């Protein structure tokens, strides 16, 4: 019941840029499974011709950087694309504000928002609160089987992620960061 209403998956359409919400990157700049899944999903959008711009956010040290990973993958799999980094950012709201500034600078309006499935609702709401047109695109969930939750380990992992998102929605609403 906790997962109900958290996952937002909009029909895929073209956008000005695919934005990959940040996830921890190892200090040696190797992606974690979550970061890899998000970046891979955005790269699919670029490869499918939905956009030519891939935007990543950078989280402050001690975490590694996302841009070098994105640049290497784009060079190999979608060389026609441009990689742009925003940040440093500390949370989803910071990311939405940074993306809004970039989009205003470039004259863009529609963002393909790529993040983990349970994060899509809050992530999309944060971008929409900044006045952007959002297409929510969930990446593959790498930490648990969200659709089945058949194993105790999946339920345990999912509980933490789901509780985090419900609390995040509450806090963001209280602070006026989302509607």
PDB file of C-alpha atoms in Angstrom:
ATOM      1  CA  UNK A   1       0.000   0.000   0.000  1.00  0.00           C
ATOM      2  CA  UNK A   2       2.891   2.382   0.642  1.00  0.00           C
ATOM      3  CA  UNK A   3       3.962   2.429  -2.993  1.00  0.00           C
ATOM      4  CA  UNK A   4       0.536   3.566  -4.191  1.00  0.00           C
ATOM      5  CA  UNK A   5       0.694   6.994  -5.793  1.00  0.00           C
ATOM      6  CA  UNK A   6       4.467   7.432  -5.608  1.00  0.00           C
ATOM      7  CA  UNK A   7       5.451   6.212  -9.061  1.00  0.00           C
ATOM      8  CA  UNK A   8       4.709   8.656 -11.854  1.00  0.00           C
ATOM      9  CA  UNK A   9       5.290   7.498 -15.411  1.00  0.00           C
ATOM     10  CA  UNK A  10       4.216   9.899 -18.141  1.00  0.00           C
ATOM     11  CA  UNK A  11       3.912   9.001 -21.827  1.00  0.00           C
ATOM     12  CA  UNK A  12       7.332   9.445 -23.399  1.00  0.00           C
ATOM     13  CA  UNK A  13       7.655  12.435 -25.701  1.00  0.00           C
ATOM     14  CA  UNK A  14      10.381  14.727 -26.946  1.00  0.00           C
ATOM     15  CA  UNK A  15      11.906  17.221 -24.549  1.00  0.00           C
ATOM     16  CA  UNK A  16      14.456  19.980 -24.539  1.00  0.00           C
ATOM     17  CA  UNK A  17      16.704  17.950 -22.243  1.00  0.00           C
ATOM     18  CA  UNK A  18      16.758  14.780 -20.176  1.00  0.00           C
ATOM     19  CA  UNK A  19      17.619  15.594 -16.583  1.00  0.00           C
ATOM     20  CA  UNK A  20      19.089  12.838 -14.432  1.00  0.00           C
ATOM     21  CA  UNK A  21      18.340  13.444 -10.774  1.00  0.00           C
ATOM     22  CA  UNK A  22      21.478  12.974  -8.725  1.00  0.00           C
ATOM     23  CA  UNK A  23      22.388   9.864  -6.867  1.00  0.00           C
ATOM     24  CA  UNK A  24      25.533   9.076  -4.984  1.00  0.00           C
ATOM     25  CA  UNK A  25      28.558   8.312  -7.101  1.00  0.00           C
ATOM     26  CA  UNK A  26      31.471   6.525  -5.487  1.00  0.00           C
ATOM     27  CA  UNK A  27      34.367   8.822  -4.526  1.00  0.00           C
ATOM     28  CA  UNK A  28      36.446   7.239  -7.330  1.00  0.00           C
ATOM     29  CA  UNK A  29      33.809   8.448  -9.855  1.00  0.00           C
ATOM     30  CA  UNK A  30      32.339   4.969 -10.433  1.00  0.00           C
ATOM     31  CA  UNK A  31      28.524   4.942 -10.541  1.00  0.00           C
ATOM     32  CA  UNK A  32      26.451   3.204  -7.911  1.00  0.00           C
ATOM     33  CA  UNK A  33      23.707   0.894  -9.233  1.00  0.00           C
ATOM     34  CA  UNK A  34      21.089   3.613  -8.697  1.00  0.00           C
ATOM     35  CA  UNK A  35      23.160   6.276 -10.463  1.00  0.00           C
ATOM     36  CA  UNK A  36      23.903   3.859 -13.299  1.00  0.00           C
ATOM     37  CA  UNK A  37      20.223   2.958 -13.787  1.00  0.00           C
ATOM     38  CA  UNK A  38      19.184   6.616 -13.914  1.00  0.00           C
ATOM     39  CA  UNK A  39      21.919   7.617 -16.348  1.00  0.00           C
ATOM     40  CA  UNK A  40      21.277   4.600 -18.560  1.00  0.00           C
ATOM     41  CA  UNK A  41      17.556   5.436 -18.814  1.00  0.00           C
ATOM     42  CA  UNK A  42      18.375   9.023 -19.807  1.00  0.00           C
ATOM     43  CA  UNK A  43      20.881   7.773 -22.361  1.00  0.00           C
ATOM     44  CA  UNK A  44      18.118   5.620 -23.864  1.00  0.00           C
ATOM     45  CA  UNK A  45      16.015   8.756 -24.320  1.00  0.00           C
ATOM     46  CA  UNK A  46      18.908  10.463 -26.103  1.00  0.00           C
ATOM     47  CA  UNK A  47      19.606   7.404 -28.266  1.00  0.00           C
ATOM     48  CA  UNK A  48      15.899   7.202 -29.173  1.00  0.00           C
ATOM     49  CA  UNK A  49      16.012  10.806 -30.415  1.00  0.00           C
ATOM     50  CA  UNK A  50      13.807  12.281 -27.674  1.00  0.00           C
ATOM     51  CA  UNK A  51      16.414  14.964 -26.924  1.00  0.00           C
ATOM     52  CA  UNK A  52      19.989  15.942 -27.731  1.00  0.00           C
ATOM     53  CA  UNK A  53      20.810  17.327 -24.289  1.00  0.00           C
ATOM     54  CA  UNK A  54      21.622  15.326 -21.169  1.00  0.00           C
ATOM     55  CA  UNK A  55      21.718  17.247 -17.884  1.00  0.00           C
ATOM     56  CA  UNK A  56      23.217  15.754 -14.728  1.00  0.00           C
ATOM     57  CA  UNK A  57      23.532  17.177 -11.250  1.00  0.00           C
ATOM     58  CA  UNK A  58      26.625  17.106  -9.102  1.00  0.00           C
ATOM     59  CA  UNK A  59      26.483  16.286  -5.399  1.00  0.00           C
ATOM     60  CA  UNK A  60      29.186  17.845  -3.178  1.00  0.00           C
ATOM     61  CA  UNK A  61      32.242  15.927  -1.996  1.00  0.00           C
ATOM     62  CA  UNK A  62      32.870  13.346  -0.648  1.00  0.00           C
ATOM     63  CA  UNK A  63      30.732  11.930  -3.475  1.00  0.00           C
ATOM     64  CA  UNK A  64      32.180  11.437  -6.933  1.00  0.00           C
ATOM     65  CA  UNK A  65      31.128  13.343 -10.050  1.00  0.00           C
ATOM     66  CA  UNK A  66      28.379  12.346 -12.482  1.00  0.00           C
ATOM     67  CA  UNK A  67      29.468  14.437 -15.468  1.00  0.00           C
ATOM     68  CA  UNK A  68      32.580  12.385 -16.373  1.00  0.00           C
ATOM     69  CA  UNK A  69      30.495   9.199 -16.405  1.00  0.00           C
ATOM     70  CA  UNK A  70      27.791  10.830 -18.527  1.00  0.00           C
ATOM     71  CA  UNK A  71      30.367  12.294 -20.927  1.00  0.00           C
ATOM     72  CA  UNK A  72      32.077   8.912 -21.403  1.00  0.00           C
ATOM     73  CA  UNK A  73      28.790   7.101 -22.026  1.00  0.00           C
ATOM     74  CA  UNK A  74      27.506   9.796 -24.379  1.00  0.00           C
ATOM     75  CA  UNK A  75      30.771   9.763 -26.359  1.00  0.00           C
ATOM     76  CA  UNK A  76      30.413   6.031 -26.848  1.00  0.00           C
ATOM     77  CA  UNK A  77      26.659   5.564 -27.313  1.00  0.00           C
ATOM     78  CA  UNK A  78      25.181   8.927 -28.368  1.00  0.00           C
ATOM     79  CA  UNK A  79      27.954  11.205 -29.659  1.00  0.00           C
ATOM     80  CA  UNK A  80      25.426  13.692 -31.041  1.00  0.00           C
ATOM     81  CA  UNK A  81      24.376  14.639 -27.496  1.00  0.00           C
ATOM     82  CA  UNK A  82      25.583  17.407 -25.237  1.00  0.00           C
ATOM     83  CA  UNK A  83      26.198  16.825 -21.522  1.00  0.00           C
ATOM     84  CA  UNK A  84      25.565  19.702 -19.129  1.00  0.00           C
ATOM     85  CA  UNK A  85      26.153  19.586 -15.367  1.00  0.00           C
ATOM     86  CA  UNK A  86      24.384  21.645 -12.712  1.00  0.00           C
ATOM     87  CA  UNK A  87      25.274  22.006  -9.082  1.00  0.00           C
ATOM     88  CA  UNK A  88      26.547  21.343  -6.597  1.00  0.00           C
ATOM     89  CA  UNK A  89      23.161  20.407  -5.188  1.00  0.00           C
ATOM     90  CA  UNK A  90      22.144  18.922  -1.870  1.00  0.00           C
ATOM     91  CA  UNK A  91      18.543  17.855  -2.454  1.00  0.00           C
ATOM     92  CA  UNK A  92      15.749  17.522  -4.999  1.00  0.00           C
ATOM     93  CA  UNK A  93      14.655  21.135  -4.500  1.00  0.00           C
ATOM     94  CA  UNK A  94      18.178  22.408  -5.201  1.00  0.00           C
ATOM     95  CA  UNK A  95      18.149  20.344  -8.380  1.00  0.00           C
ATOM     96  CA  UNK A  96      14.808  21.783  -9.513  1.00  0.00           C
ATOM     97  CA  UNK A  97      16.030  25.351  -8.937  1.00  0.00           C
ATOM     98  CA  UNK A  98      19.295  24.676 -10.807  1.00  0.00           C
ATOM     99  CA  UNK A  99      17.484  23.023 -13.713  1.00  0.00           C
ATOM    100  CA  UNK A 100      15.053  25.947 -13.923  1.00  0.00           C
ATOM    101  CA  UNK A 101      17.976  28.393 -14.142  1.00  0.00           C
ATOM    102  CA  UNK A 102      19.610  26.336 -16.904  1.00  0.00           C
ATOM    103  CA  UNK A 103      16.341  26.037 -18.812  1.00  0.00           C
ATOM    104  CA  UNK A 104      15.721  29.785 -18.587  1.00  0.00           C
ATOM    105  CA  UNK A 105      19.250  30.490 -19.823  1.00  0.00           C
ATOM    106  CA  UNK A 106      18.789  28.159 -22.802  1.00  0.00           C
ATOM    107  CA  UNK A 107      15.141  28.997 -23.577  1.00  0.00           C
ATOM    108  CA  UNK A 108      13.997  25.454 -22.830  1.00  0.00           C
ATOM    109  CA  UNK A 109      10.636  24.475 -21.306  1.00  0.00           C
ATOM    110  CA  UNK A 110      10.118  20.687 -21.352  1.00  0.00           C
ATOM    111  CA  UNK A 111      12.262  18.421 -19.206  1.00  0.00           C
ATOM    112  CA  UNK A 112      12.404  14.640 -19.340  1.00  0.00           C
ATOM    113  CA  UNK A 113      12.865  13.978 -15.616  1.00  0.00           C
ATOM    114  CA  UNK A 114      14.697  10.703 -15.011  1.00  0.00           C
ATOM    115  CA  UNK A 115      14.928   9.271 -11.520  1.00  0.00           C
ATOM    116  CA  UNK A 116      14.165   6.165  -9.473  1.00  0.00           C
ATOM    117  CA  UNK A 117      10.520   5.055  -9.648  1.00  0.00           C
ATOM    118  CA  UNK A 118       9.590   5.934  -6.066  1.00  0.00           C
ATOM    119  CA  UNK A 119      11.182   9.382  -6.432  1.00  0.00           C
ATOM    120  CA  UNK A 120       9.287  10.362  -9.602  1.00  0.00           C
ATOM    121  CA  UNK A 121       6.304  12.002  -7.895  1.00  0.00           C
ATOM    122  CA  UNK A 122       8.317  14.361  -5.692  1.00  0.00           C
ATOM    123  CA  UNK A 123      10.938  15.013  -8.366  1.00  0.00           C
ATOM    124  CA  UNK A 124       8.346  15.937 -10.990  1.00  0.00           C
ATOM    125  CA  UNK A 125       6.445  18.094  -8.504  1.00  0.00           C
ATOM    126  CA  UNK A 126       9.619  20.003  -7.601  1.00  0.00           C
ATOM    127  CA  UNK A 127      10.319  20.760 -11.264  1.00  0.00           C
ATOM    128  CA  UNK A 128       6.688  21.726 -11.928  1.00  0.00           C
ATOM    129  CA  UNK A 129       6.781  24.086  -8.951  1.00  0.00           C
ATOM    130  CA  UNK A 130       9.579  25.888 -10.834  1.00  0.00           C
ATOM    131  CA  UNK A 131       7.268  26.330 -13.826  1.00  0.00           C
ATOM    132  CA  UNK A 132       8.722  23.648 -16.079  1.00  0.00           C
ATOM    133  CA  UNK A 133       6.762  21.219 -18.234  1.00  0.00           C
ATOM    134  CA  UNK A 134       7.696  17.771 -16.923  1.00  0.00           C
ATOM    135  CA  UNK A 135       7.683  14.305 -18.437  1.00  0.00           C
ATOM    136  CA  UNK A 136       8.404  11.870 -15.597  1.00  0.00           C
ATOM    137  CA  UNK A 137      10.510   8.907 -16.721  1.00  0.00           C
ATOM    138  CA  UNK A 138      11.299   6.279 -14.085  1.00  0.00           C
ATOM    139  CA  UNK A 139      14.548   4.375 -14.331  1.00  0.00           C
ATOM    140  CA  UNK A 140      14.836   0.707 -13.424  1.00  0.00           C
ATOM    141  CA  UNK A 141      14.684   0.098  -9.668  1.00  0.00           C
ATOM    142  CA  UNK A 142      17.948  -1.619  -8.738  1.00  0.00           C
ATOM    143  CA  UNK A 143      17.597  -2.026  -4.978  1.00  0.00           C
ATOM    144  CA  UNK A 144      14.417  -4.134  -4.757  1.00  0.00           C
ATOM    145  CA  UNK A 145      11.629  -5.608  -6.879  1.00  0.00           C
ATOM    146  CA  UNK A 146       9.087  -2.793  -6.592  1.00  0.00           C
ATOM    147  CA  UNK A 147       6.444  -4.597  -8.626  1.00  0.00           C
ATOM    148  CA  UNK A 148       6.523  -7.829  -6.637  1.00  0.00           C
ATOM    149  CA  UNK A 149       8.037  -7.238  -3.193  1.00  0.00           C
ATOM    150  CA  UNK A 150       7.922 -11.013  -2.810  1.00  0.00           C
ATOM    151  CA  UNK A 151      11.014 -11.388  -0.640  1.00  0.00           C
ATOM    152  CA  UNK A 152      11.469 -10.074   2.900  1.00  0.00           C
ATOM    153  CA  UNK A 153      14.686  -8.348   1.815  1.00  0.00           C
ATOM    154  CA  UNK A 154      12.774  -6.508  -0.946  1.00  0.00           C
ATOM    155  CA  UNK A 155      10.095  -5.388   1.505  1.00  0.00           C
ATOM    156  CA  UNK A 156      12.717  -4.212   3.988  1.00  0.00           C
ATOM    157  CA  UNK A 157      14.613  -2.212   1.345  1.00  0.00           C
ATOM    158  CA  UNK A 158      11.407  -0.837  -0.153  1.00  0.00           C
ATOM    159  CA  UNK A 159      10.082   0.284   3.217  1.00  0.00           C
ATOM    160  CA  UNK A 160      12.999   2.652   3.719  1.00  0.00           C
ATOM    161  CA  UNK A 161      12.726   4.138   0.223  1.00  0.00           C
ATOM    162  CA  UNK A 162       8.942   4.490   0.410  1.00  0.00           C
ATOM    163  CA  UNK A 163       8.979   6.036   3.887  1.00  0.00           C
ATOM    164  CA  UNK A 164      11.686   8.468   2.727  1.00  0.00           C
ATOM    165  CA  UNK A 165       9.548   9.602  -0.218  1.00  0.00           C
ATOM    166  CA  UNK A 166       6.319  10.009   1.786  1.00  0.00           C
ATOM    167  CA  UNK A 167       8.210  12.020   4.385  1.00  0.00           C
ATOM    168  CA  UNK A 168       9.870  14.025   1.608  1.00  0.00           C
ATOM    169  CA  UNK A 169       6.496  14.858   0.063  1.00  0.00           C
ATOM    170  CA  UNK A 170       5.207  16.002   3.452  1.00  0.00           C
ATOM    171  CA  UNK A 171       8.262  18.173   4.146  1.00  0.00           C
ATOM    172  CA  UNK A 172       8.279  19.692   0.646  1.00  0.00           C
ATOM    173  CA  UNK A 173       4.599  20.602   0.952  1.00  0.00           C
ATOM    174  CA  UNK A 174       5.128  22.120   4.398  1.00  0.00           C
ATOM    175  CA  UNK A 175       7.987  24.253   3.093  1.00  0.00           C
ATOM    176  CA  UNK A 176       5.941  25.357   0.065  1.00  0.00           C
ATOM    177  CA  UNK A 177       8.380  23.733  -2.373  1.00  0.00           C
ATOM    178  CA  UNK A 178       5.600  21.723  -4.103  1.00  0.00           C
ATOM    179  CA  UNK A 179       1.826  21.995  -4.387  1.00  0.00           C
TER     180      UNK A 179
END
